[in-house]
CSV table of C-alpha atoms in Angstrom, one decimal:
chain,number,residue,atom,x,y,z
X,1,MET,CA,-15.1,24.2,50.6
X,2,ASN,CA,-12.9,22.9,53.5
X,3,ILE,CA,-9.7,23.9,51.6
X,4,LEU,CA,-11.2,27.4,51.0
X,5,ASP,CA,-12.4,27.6,54.6
X,6,ARG,CA,-8.8,27.0,55.9
X,7,GLU,CA,-7.5,29.9,53.7
X,8,LEU,CA,-10.5,32.2,53.3
X,9,LYS,CA,-13.1,34.0,55.4
X,10,PRO,CA,-16.9,33.9,54.8
X,11,TRP,CA,-16.8,37.6,53.8
X,12,LEU,CA,-14.4,36.7,51.0
X,13,HIS,CA,-16.8,34.1,49.7
X,14,GLY,CA,-19.5,36.8,49.8
X,15,ALA,CA,-17.3,38.9,47.7
X,16,VAL,CA,-16.7,36.2,45.2
X,17,CYS,CA,-20.3,35.5,45.1
X,18,VAL,CA,-21.2,39.3,44.4
X,19,LEU,CA,-18.5,39.5,41.6
X,20,LEU,CA,-19.8,36.2,40.2
X,21,GLY,CA,-23.4,37.6,40.3
X,22,PHE,CA,-22.5,40.7,38.4
X,23,CYS,CA,-20.6,38.5,35.9
X,24,VAL,CA,-23.8,36.7,35.3
X,25,LEU,CA,-25.7,39.8,35.1
X,26,TRP,CA,-23.3,41.2,32.4
X,27,ALA,CA,-23.3,37.9,30.5
X,28,MET,CA,-27.1,37.7,30.4
X,29,MET,CA,-27.2,41.3,29.3
X,30,THR,CA,-24.6,40.9,26.7
X,31,PHE,CA,-26.0,37.6,25.3
X,32,PRO,CA,-29.8,37.9,25.5
X,33,LYS,CA,-30.4,34.6,23.7
X,34,LEU,CA,-28.5,32.8,26.4
X,35,HIS,CA,-30.6,34.7,28.8
X,36,PHE,CA,-33.8,33.5,27.3
X,37,VAL,CA,-32.6,29.9,27.0
X,38,LEU,CA,-31.9,29.9,30.8
X,39,VAL,CA,-35.1,31.6,31.7
X,40,ASP,CA,-37.1,29.2,29.7
X,41,GLY,CA,-35.1,26.3,31.0
X,42,VAL,CA,-35.7,27.2,34.5
X,43,ASN,CA,-39.5,28.0,33.7
X,44,ASN,CA,-39.9,24.7,32.1
X,45,ALA,CA,-38.3,22.8,35.0
X,46,LEU,CA,-40.6,24.7,37.4
X,47,TYR,CA,-43.7,24.2,35.3
X,48,TYR,CA,-45.1,21.1,37.0
X,49,PRO,CA,-43.9,21.7,40.6
X,50,GLU,CA,-45.6,25.1,40.4
X,51,LYS,CA,-48.7,23.9,38.7
X,52,PRO,CA,-50.8,23.2,42.1
X,53,ALA,CA,-50.0,26.8,43.2
X,54,MET,CA,-51.0,28.2,39.8
X,55,GLU,CA,-54.4,26.3,39.7
X,56,LEU,CA,-55.1,27.2,43.3
X,57,ARG,CA,-54.4,30.9,42.4
X,58,ASN,CA,-56.9,30.6,39.5
X,59,ILE,CA,-59.5,28.8,41.4
X,60,VAL,CA,-59.4,31.6,44.1
X,61,LYS,CA,-59.3,34.4,41.5
X,62,TYR,CA,-62.1,33.1,39.2
X,63,SER,CA,-64.2,32.3,42.3
X,64,SER,CA,-64.0,35.8,43.6
X,65,ASN,CA,-64.6,37.2,40.3
X,66,TRP,CA,-67.4,35.0,39.0
X,67,VAL,CA,-70.2,36.7,40.7
X,68,LEU,CA,-69.1,40.1,39.8
X,69,GLU,CA,-68.3,39.3,36.2
X,70,ARG,CA,-71.2,37.1,35.5
X,71,SER,CA,-73.9,39.9,35.4
X,72,SER,CA,-71.8,42.2,33.2
X,73,LEU,CA,-70.8,39.5,30.7
X,74,GLN,CA,-74.6,38.5,30.5
X,75,GLU,CA,-75.5,42.0,29.6
X,76,ARG,CA,-72.6,42.2,27.1
X,77,VAL,CA,-73.6,38.8,25.4
X,78,THR,CA,-77.2,40.0,25.2
X,79,ARG,CA,-76.1,43.2,23.6
X,80,LEU,CA,-73.7,41.5,21.2
X,81,GLU,CA,-76.4,39.0,20.2
X,82,LEU,CA,-78.9,41.8,19.3
X,83,THR,CA,-76.2,43.6,17.4
X,84,ASN,CA,-75.3,40.3,15.6
X,85,ARG,CA,-78.9,39.6,14.7
X,86,ALA,CA,-79.6,43.1,13.4
X,87,MET,CA,-76.3,43.0,11.2
X,88,SER,CA,-77.3,39.5,9.9
X,89,GLU,CA,-80.7,40.7,8.8
X,90,GLU,CA,-79.1,43.7,7.2
X,91,LEU,CA,-76.6,41.4,5.3
X,92,GLN,CA,-79.4,39.1,4.4
X,93,LYS,CA,-81.5,42.0,2.9
X,94,ALA,CA,-78.4,43.1,0.9
X,95,GLY,CA,-77.9,39.6,-0.4
X,96,ILE,CA,-74.4,39.3,1.1
X,97,LYS,CA,-73.3,35.8,2.0
X,98,VAL,CA,-71.6,35.6,5.3
X,99,SER,CA,-69.1,32.9,5.8
X,100,LEU,CA,-68.9,31.5,9.3
X,101,PRO,CA,-66.1,32.8,11.6
X,102,LYS,CA,-63.4,30.2,12.3
X,103,GLU,CA,-62.9,29.2,15.9
X,104,GLY,CA,-59.6,31.0,16.5
X,105,LYS,CA,-58.9,31.9,20.1
X,106,VAL,CA,-57.0,30.2,22.9
X,107,THR,CA,-57.4,31.3,26.5
X,108,ALA,CA,-54.1,31.5,28.3
X,109,LYS,CA,-53.0,32.2,31.9
X,110,ILE,CA,-50.3,34.8,32.7
X,111,THR,CA,-47.5,33.0,34.4
X,112,LEU,CA,-44.9,35.8,34.6
X,113,ARG,CA,-44.9,39.4,34.5
X,114,TYR,CA,-41.6,41.1,35.5
X,115,PRO,CA,-42.0,44.2,37.7
X,116,ASP,CA,-39.2,45.7,35.9
X,117,ASP,CA,-40.9,45.2,32.5
X,118,TRP,CA,-44.4,45.7,33.8
X,119,TRP,CA,-45.6,47.5,30.7
X,120,GLN,CA,-43.5,45.6,28.1
X,121,ILE,CA,-43.7,41.8,28.3
X,122,PHE,CA,-45.5,39.0,30.1
X,123,ARG,CA,-45.4,35.1,29.6
X,124,ILE,CA,-48.5,33.0,29.0
X,125,ASP,CA,-48.9,29.2,29.6
X,126,ARG,CA,-49.8,28.3,26.1
X,127,GLY,CA,-47.4,27.7,23.1
X,128,SER,CA,-47.1,26.4,19.6
X,129,LYS,CA,-48.7,23.1,20.9
X,130,ASP,CA,-51.9,25.1,21.3
X,131,GLY,CA,-51.7,26.7,17.9
X,132,ILE,CA,-50.1,29.9,18.9
X,133,LYS,CA,-48.0,31.7,16.2
X,134,GLU,CA,-45.5,34.6,16.6
X,135,GLY,CA,-47.1,37.9,15.9
X,136,ALA,CA,-50.7,36.7,17.0
X,137,ALA,CA,-52.9,39.2,18.6
X,138,VAL,CA,-53.5,38.9,22.4
X,139,THR,CA,-56.7,40.3,24.0
X,140,SER,CA,-58.2,40.8,27.4
X,141,ASP,CA,-62.0,41.4,27.8
X,142,GLY,CA,-62.1,41.8,23.9
X,143,PHE,CA,-59.6,44.5,23.8
X,144,LEU,CA,-56.2,44.3,22.2
X,145,ILE,CA,-53.4,44.2,24.7
X,146,GLY,CA,-50.4,42.9,22.7
X,147,ARG,CA,-48.9,40.5,20.3
X,148,VAL,CA,-47.0,37.2,20.7
X,149,THR,CA,-43.2,37.7,20.1
X,150,ARG,CA,-41.7,34.5,21.1
X,151,VAL,CA,-43.3,30.9,21.1
X,152,ALA,CA,-42.1,27.7,22.8
X,153,PRO,CA,-44.1,24.5,22.7
X,154,ASN,CA,-45.7,25.2,26.2
X,155,HIS,CA,-45.5,28.9,26.6
X,156,SER,CA,-45.2,32.2,24.8
X,157,TRP,CA,-44.2,35.7,25.4
X,158,VAL,CA,-46.3,38.7,24.7
X,159,HIS,CA,-45.2,42.1,23.9
X,160,MET,CA,-47.6,44.6,25.3
X,161,ILE,CA,-49.1,47.6,23.6
X,162,THR,CA,-47.8,49.8,26.3
X,163,SER,CA,-44.2,49.1,25.3
X,164,SER,CA,-42.4,52.0,23.5
X,165,SER,CA,-41.2,49.6,20.9
X,166,PHE,CA,-44.7,48.4,20.1
X,167,LEU,CA,-46.2,49.6,16.9
X,168,ILE,CA,-49.5,48.7,15.4
X,169,ALA,CA,-51.8,50.0,12.7
X,170,ALA,CA,-55.0,51.2,14.1
X,171,ALA,CA,-58.1,53.2,12.9
X,172,VAL,CA,-60.5,55.4,14.6
X,173,ASP,CA,-63.9,53.7,14.5
X,174,GLU,CA,-66.0,56.8,13.9
X,175,THR,CA,-63.9,58.5,11.2
X,176,ARG,CA,-61.9,55.6,9.9
X,177,ASP,CA,-58.7,57.8,10.2
X,178,LEU,CA,-55.6,55.6,10.2
X,179,GLY,CA,-52.7,55.9,12.6
X,180,VAL,CA,-50.1,53.8,14.6
X,181,ILE,CA,-50.5,52.9,18.2
X,182,ASN,CA,-47.4,53.2,20.4
X,183,GLY,CA,-46.8,52.9,24.1
X,184,ASP,CA,-44.4,54.8,26.4
X,185,ASP,CA,-43.2,52.0,28.8
X,186,LYS,CA,-45.5,53.7,31.5
X,187,GLY,CA,-48.8,52.4,30.7
X,188,ASN,CA,-49.8,55.2,28.2
X,189,LEU,CA,-50.9,54.8,24.6
X,190,THR,CA,-50.6,57.2,21.8
X,191,LEU,CA,-52.2,57.2,18.3
X,192,LEU,CA,-49.5,58.6,16.1
X,193,TYR,CA,-49.7,60.1,12.5
X,194,VAL,CA,-53.2,61.6,12.7
X,195,PRO,CA,-53.2,64.8,10.6
X,196,GLU,CA,-53.7,67.8,12.5
X,197,GLU,CA,-56.6,69.1,10.6
X,198,ARG,CA,-58.7,65.9,11.4
X,199,GLU,CA,-61.4,66.5,14.1
X,200,LEU,CA,-61.2,63.7,16.3
X,201,LYS,CA,-63.2,63.8,19.5
X,202,VAL,CA,-62.9,62.5,22.9
X,203,GLY,CA,-64.5,59.2,23.5
X,204,MET,CA,-64.1,58.0,19.8
X,205,GLY,CA,-63.1,54.3,19.7
X,206,VAL,CA,-59.8,53.0,18.3
X,207,SER,CA,-59.5,49.5,16.8
X,208,THR,CA,-56.9,47.5,14.8
X,209,SER,CA,-56.5,48.1,11.2
X,210,LEU,CA,-55.5,45.3,8.8
X,211,MET,CA,-52.1,44.0,10.0
X,212,GLY,CA,-51.8,40.5,8.6
X,213,GLN,CA,-53.3,37.1,9.1
X,214,HIS,CA,-52.4,37.0,12.9
X,215,VAL,CA,-54.0,40.4,13.8
X,216,PRO,CA,-57.6,40.6,12.4
X,217,PRO,CA,-58.9,44.1,11.8
X,218,GLY,CA,-61.6,45.5,14.2
X,219,ILE,CA,-60.3,44.5,17.5
X,220,PRO,CA,-61.0,47.2,19.9
X,221,ILE,CA,-57.9,48.9,21.5
X,222,GLY,CA,-59.4,51.8,23.6
X,223,LYS,CA,-60.7,55.3,23.2
X,224,ILE,CA,-59.4,58.7,22.6
X,225,ILE,CA,-59.0,60.6,25.8
X,226,GLY,CA,-57.2,63.8,24.5
X,227,SER,CA,-54.5,65.1,22.2
X,228,LYS,CA,-51.0,66.1,22.6
X,229,GLU,CA,-49.2,69.0,20.9
X,230,SER,CA,-49.0,68.9,17.0
X,231,LYS,CA,-45.7,68.3,15.3
X,232,ASP,CA,-44.8,68.1,11.7
X,233,GLY,CA,-48.4,68.3,10.7
X,234,PHE,CA,-49.6,65.4,12.9
X,235,ARG,CA,-51.4,65.5,16.2
X,236,PRO,CA,-50.6,62.5,18.4
X,237,MET,CA,-53.9,61.4,20.3
X,238,LYS,CA,-53.9,60.1,23.8
X,239,ILE,CA,-55.6,56.7,24.1
X,240,GLN,CA,-57.0,54.9,27.0
X,241,ALA,CA,-56.5,51.2,26.8
X,242,GLY,CA,-59.9,49.4,26.9
X,243,ALA,CA,-58.5,46.4,28.9
X,244,HIS,CA,-57.5,46.6,32.6
X,245,LEU,CA,-53.8,46.3,32.0
X,246,THR,CA,-52.9,46.3,35.7
X,247,GLN,CA,-55.2,43.5,36.3
X,248,LEU,CA,-54.4,40.9,33.8
X,249,TYR,CA,-54.7,37.2,34.9
X,250,SER,CA,-55.8,35.5,31.7
X,251,VAL,CA,-55.8,36.5,28.1
X,252,GLU,CA,-57.1,35.3,24.7
X,253,VAL,CA,-54.8,34.6,21.8
X,254,TYR,CA,-56.0,34.9,18.3
X,255,THR,CA,-54.9,31.7,16.3
X,256,GLY,CA,-57.0,32.4,13.3
X,257,GLY,CA,-58.6,29.0,13.3
X,258,GLU,CA,-55.3,27.3,12.2
X,259,LYS,CA,-54.8,23.6,13.3
X,260,LYS,CA,-52.6,23.0,16.2
X,261,GLU,CA,-49.1,21.7,15.4
J,1,MET,CA,-30.0,21.8,52.3
J,2,THR,CA,-33.2,19.9,51.7
J,3,TRP,CA,-35.0,22.3,54.0
J,4,LEU,CA,-33.4,25.3,52.1
J,5,ALA,CA,-34.8,23.7,48.8
J,6,MET,CA,-38.2,23.3,50.3
J,7,LEU,CA,-38.2,26.8,51.6
J,8,TRP,CA,-37.2,28.1,48.3
J,9,PHE,CA,-40.1,26.3,46.7
J,10,LEU,CA,-42.5,27.6,49.4
J,11,GLN,CA,-41.4,31.2,48.5
J,12,ASP,CA,-41.9,30.3,44.9
J,13,PHE,CA,-45.3,28.9,45.5
J,14,VAL,CA,-46.4,32.0,47.4
J,15,GLN,CA,-45.1,34.2,44.5
J,16,VAL,CA,-47.0,32.1,41.9
J,17,PHE,CA,-50.1,32.4,44.2
J,18,LEU,CA,-49.8,36.1,44.7
J,19,MET,CA,-48.5,37.1,41.3
J,20,GLY,CA,-49.8,40.4,40.1
J,21,PHE,CA,-50.7,41.5,43.7
J,22,PHE,CA,-47.3,41.9,45.3
J,23,ILE,CA,-43.8,40.6,45.3
J,24,VAL,CA,-43.4,38.2,48.2
J,25,PRO,CA,-40.7,39.0,50.9
J,26,ASN,CA,-37.4,37.2,50.5
J,27,ILE,CA,-38.2,34.5,53.2
J,28,TYR,CA,-35.3,32.4,51.7
J,29,LEU,CA,-32.9,35.2,52.6
J,30,MET,CA,-34.4,35.7,56.0
J,31,THR,CA,-34.0,32.0,56.8
J,32,LEU,CA,-30.3,32.0,55.6
J,33,LEU,CA,-29.7,35.0,57.8
J,34,LEU,CA,-31.2,33.2,60.7
J,35,MET,CA,-29.2,30.0,60.0
J,36,ALA,CA,-25.9,32.0,59.5
J,37,LEU,CA,-26.2,34.1,62.7
J,38,LEU,CA,-27.2,31.5,65.1
J,39,PRO,CA,-24.5,31.1,67.9
J,40,ALA,CA,-23.8,27.5,67.0
J,41,THR,CA,-23.0,28.2,63.3
J,42,GLY,CA,-19.4,27.9,62.5
J,43,LYS,CA,-17.5,29.7,59.6
J,44,GLU,CA,-17.7,26.6,57.4
J,45,ARG,CA,-21.5,26.4,57.7
J,46,GLN,CA,-21.7,30.3,57.1
J,47,ILE,CA,-19.7,29.7,53.8
J,48,MET,CA,-22.1,27.1,52.8
J,49,ILE,CA,-24.9,29.2,53.6
J,50,ILE,CA,-23.4,32.1,51.5
J,51,TRP,CA,-23.3,29.9,48.4
J,52,ALA,CA,-26.7,28.5,49.0
J,53,ALA,CA,-27.8,32.1,49.1
J,54,PHE,CA,-26.2,32.7,45.7
J,55,VAL,CA,-27.6,29.6,44.1
J,56,GLY,CA,-31.1,30.2,45.4
J,57,GLY,CA,-30.9,33.8,44.3
J,58,LEU,CA,-29.7,32.9,40.9
J,59,ILE,CA,-32.5,30.4,40.3
J,60,TRP,CA,-35.0,33.0,41.7
J,61,ASP,CA,-33.6,35.5,39.1
J,62,PHE,CA,-34.2,33.2,36.2
J,63,ARG,CA,-37.7,32.6,37.4
J,64,TRP,CA,-38.9,36.0,38.5
J,65,THR,CA,-36.6,38.9,37.7
J,66,ASN,CA,-35.2,40.2,34.5
J,67,LEU,CA,-31.8,40.8,35.9
J,68,PRO,CA,-30.2,37.3,36.4
J,69,GLY,CA,-27.4,37.5,38.8
J,70,LEU,CA,-28.6,40.5,40.9
J,71,THR,CA,-30.7,38.6,43.5
J,72,ALA,CA,-27.9,35.9,43.6
J,73,ALA,CA,-25.3,38.7,44.3
J,74,LEU,CA,-27.5,40.6,46.7
J,75,ASN,CA,-28.4,37.4,48.6
J,76,ALA,CA,-24.9,36.3,49.1
J,77,GLY,CA,-23.4,39.7,49.7
J,78,LEU,CA,-26.1,40.4,52.4
J,79,VAL,CA,-25.6,37.1,54.2
J,80,ALA,CA,-21.8,37.6,54.0
J,81,ALA,CA,-22.0,41.3,55.3
J,82,SER,CA,-24.4,40.2,58.0
J,83,CYS,CA,-21.9,37.6,59.2
J,84,TRP,CA,-19.1,40.0,59.2
J,85,ALA,CA,-21.2,42.7,61.2
J,86,TRP,CA,-22.4,40.0,63.7
J,87,GLN,CA,-18.8,39.0,64.2
J,88,LYS,CA,-17.7,42.4,64.8
J,89,ILE,CA,-20.1,43.2,67.7
J,90,PRO,CA,-19.6,42.0,71.1
J,91,ALA,CA,-21.5,38.8,72.1
J,92,GLN,CA,-23.8,40.8,74.6
J,93,GLY,CA,-25.0,43.0,71.6
J,94,ARG,CA,-26.2,40.0,69.6
J,95,THR,CA,-29.8,40.3,70.8
J,96,PRO,CA,-33.0,39.1,68.8
J,97,ILE,CA,-33.7,43.0,68.3
J,98,PHE,CA,-30.3,43.5,66.7
J,99,PHE,CA,-31.1,40.3,64.6
J,100,ALA,CA,-34.3,41.8,63.6
J,101,VAL,CA,-32.6,45.0,62.6
J,102,ILE,CA,-30.2,43.1,60.4
J,103,VAL,CA,-33.0,41.2,58.7
J,104,LEU,CA,-35.0,44.4,58.1
J,105,ALA,CA,-32.1,46.3,56.9
J,106,ALA,CA,-31.2,43.3,54.5
J,107,MET,CA,-34.7,43.2,53.2
J,108,LEU,CA,-35.0,47.0,52.7
J,109,PHE,CA,-31.5,47.1,50.9
J,110,SER,CA,-32.4,44.1,48.7
J,111,GLY,CA,-35.8,45.5,47.8
J,112,SER,CA,-34.5,49.1,47.2
J,113,VAL,CA,-31.8,47.9,44.8
J,114,HIS,CA,-34.3,45.9,42.8
J,115,PHE,CA,-36.7,48.8,42.8
J,116,ALA,CA,-34.0,51.3,41.8
J,117,LEU,CA,-33.1,49.0,38.8
J,118,TRP,CA,-36.6,48.5,37.6
J,119,THR,CA,-36.6,50.2,34.2
J,120,VAL,CA,-40.0,51.8,34.8
J,121,SER,CA,-41.2,53.8,37.7
J,122,SER,CA,-44.9,53.2,38.0
J,123,GLN,CA,-47.3,53.4,40.7
J,124,VAL,CA,-48.0,49.6,40.3
J,125,ALA,CA,-44.3,49.0,40.9
J,126,LEU,CA,-44.1,51.3,43.7
J,127,ARG,CA,-47.1,49.7,45.3
J,128,GLN,CA,-45.5,46.3,45.0
J,129,PHE,CA,-42.3,47.5,46.6
J,130,PHE,CA,-44.2,49.0,49.6
J,131,VAL,CA,-46.4,46.0,50.2
J,132,GLN,CA,-43.2,43.7,50.0
J,133,GLN,CA,-41.4,45.8,52.6
J,134,LEU,CA,-44.5,46.1,54.9
J,135,LEU,CA,-45.0,42.4,54.8
J,136,GLY,CA,-41.3,42.0,55.6
J,137,VAL,CA,-41.8,43.6,59.0
J,138,PRO,CA,-44.0,40.9,60.8
J,139,LEU,CA,-41.9,38.2,59.1
J,140,ALA,CA,-38.7,39.8,60.5
J,141,ILE,CA,-40.3,39.9,64.0
J,142,ILE,CA,-41.3,36.2,63.7
J,143,PHE,CA,-37.8,35.2,62.5
J,144,SER,CA,-36.1,37.3,65.4
J,145,LEU,CA,-38.4,35.3,67.9
J,146,VAL,CA,-37.3,32.1,66.2
J,147,TYR,CA,-33.7,33.3,66.8
J,148,TRP,CA,-34.3,34.1,70.3
J,149,LYS,CA,-35.9,30.6,71.0
J,150,VAL,CA,-33.2,28.8,69.2
J,151,SER,CA,-30.3,30.8,70.6
J,152,GLU,CA,-31.6,30.4,74.1
J,153,ARG,CA,-31.8,26.6,73.7
J,154,ASN,CA,-28.1,26.7,72.4
J,155,VAL,CA,-26.9,28.7,75.6
């Protein structure tokens, strides 16, 4: 530094830093794997120092929401219990044996959501150690909000349903019409490939269709709020996500009841 | 430098605590500007501060932004540019008000570049940007008061 100081000026160091910064930016864009390794490295190094702040944040958040959420959750639980009881009775009458559902959800806190990728990805504080697998469904308030795309031992990255590169098979609850849910990177959802002759109405629910072992069918996604212009015999339907995608703090990740690694 | 590391962590903790509500103003950059523009700061120290701005910005990028290198370049560039501008004006003009203007301009420029490079223009992002800038104003005033007090002591 002293040698440089004798020959150079502060502004020149500034210029070197700017150039270096843009070189790093270029390198990270060119080599995304290196980018993710470094991001994960820094995030892992900061995991424990940041823990008190994260815990404090959650305490404040949960304390403020507890009173508000409690009554609505209580109502929801009661409603679900009644529905469940009625369904069990019907199944019993029909002589169908029902296997007990596996315990298969992990609650995770969101530890990073980039403003520049707000509707595309976020990071959660649970990983393969907690039984999370790549491709697992991620929900909030019971509604699908994305799928796990990358898993590390202590954290995972979630690809959101609002991303333009997100595609997932979905069905309209009332009519069983199948389509594909796709985002637009701006917080909007569209149900694609619905034949235009189908009469889908505003307010109809949309939930996941069978996608594989990590995304169970029947997870609610949202409801139809309108339609777009027909194209090639299909009419894309506008979908309103059921979850509050702008207010995500913690999520549930479907693990399918598999044992932790 | 220990103080700078602690300050970086403080900003990081505040960001963790307020994640999802808004983006915390760049307190680290404000402190570096304060340190770099104090009358007692020599060129050698200014150079160290510029590199500290770069390193702090780079780690911040890896933690909080999706464009690693951008905050590093902006932090270092803004500190260097501020030092240059500060040097160019007469000593009588180096007032706390002018210091506040430099800090605010640096915050606005840094925030705007980040906002312009966000791939998505959404109301959420816009709200976060505005809150960050608005919070930067009282902080800039506090920093210029600190500048005023410290530079007075040095005279």
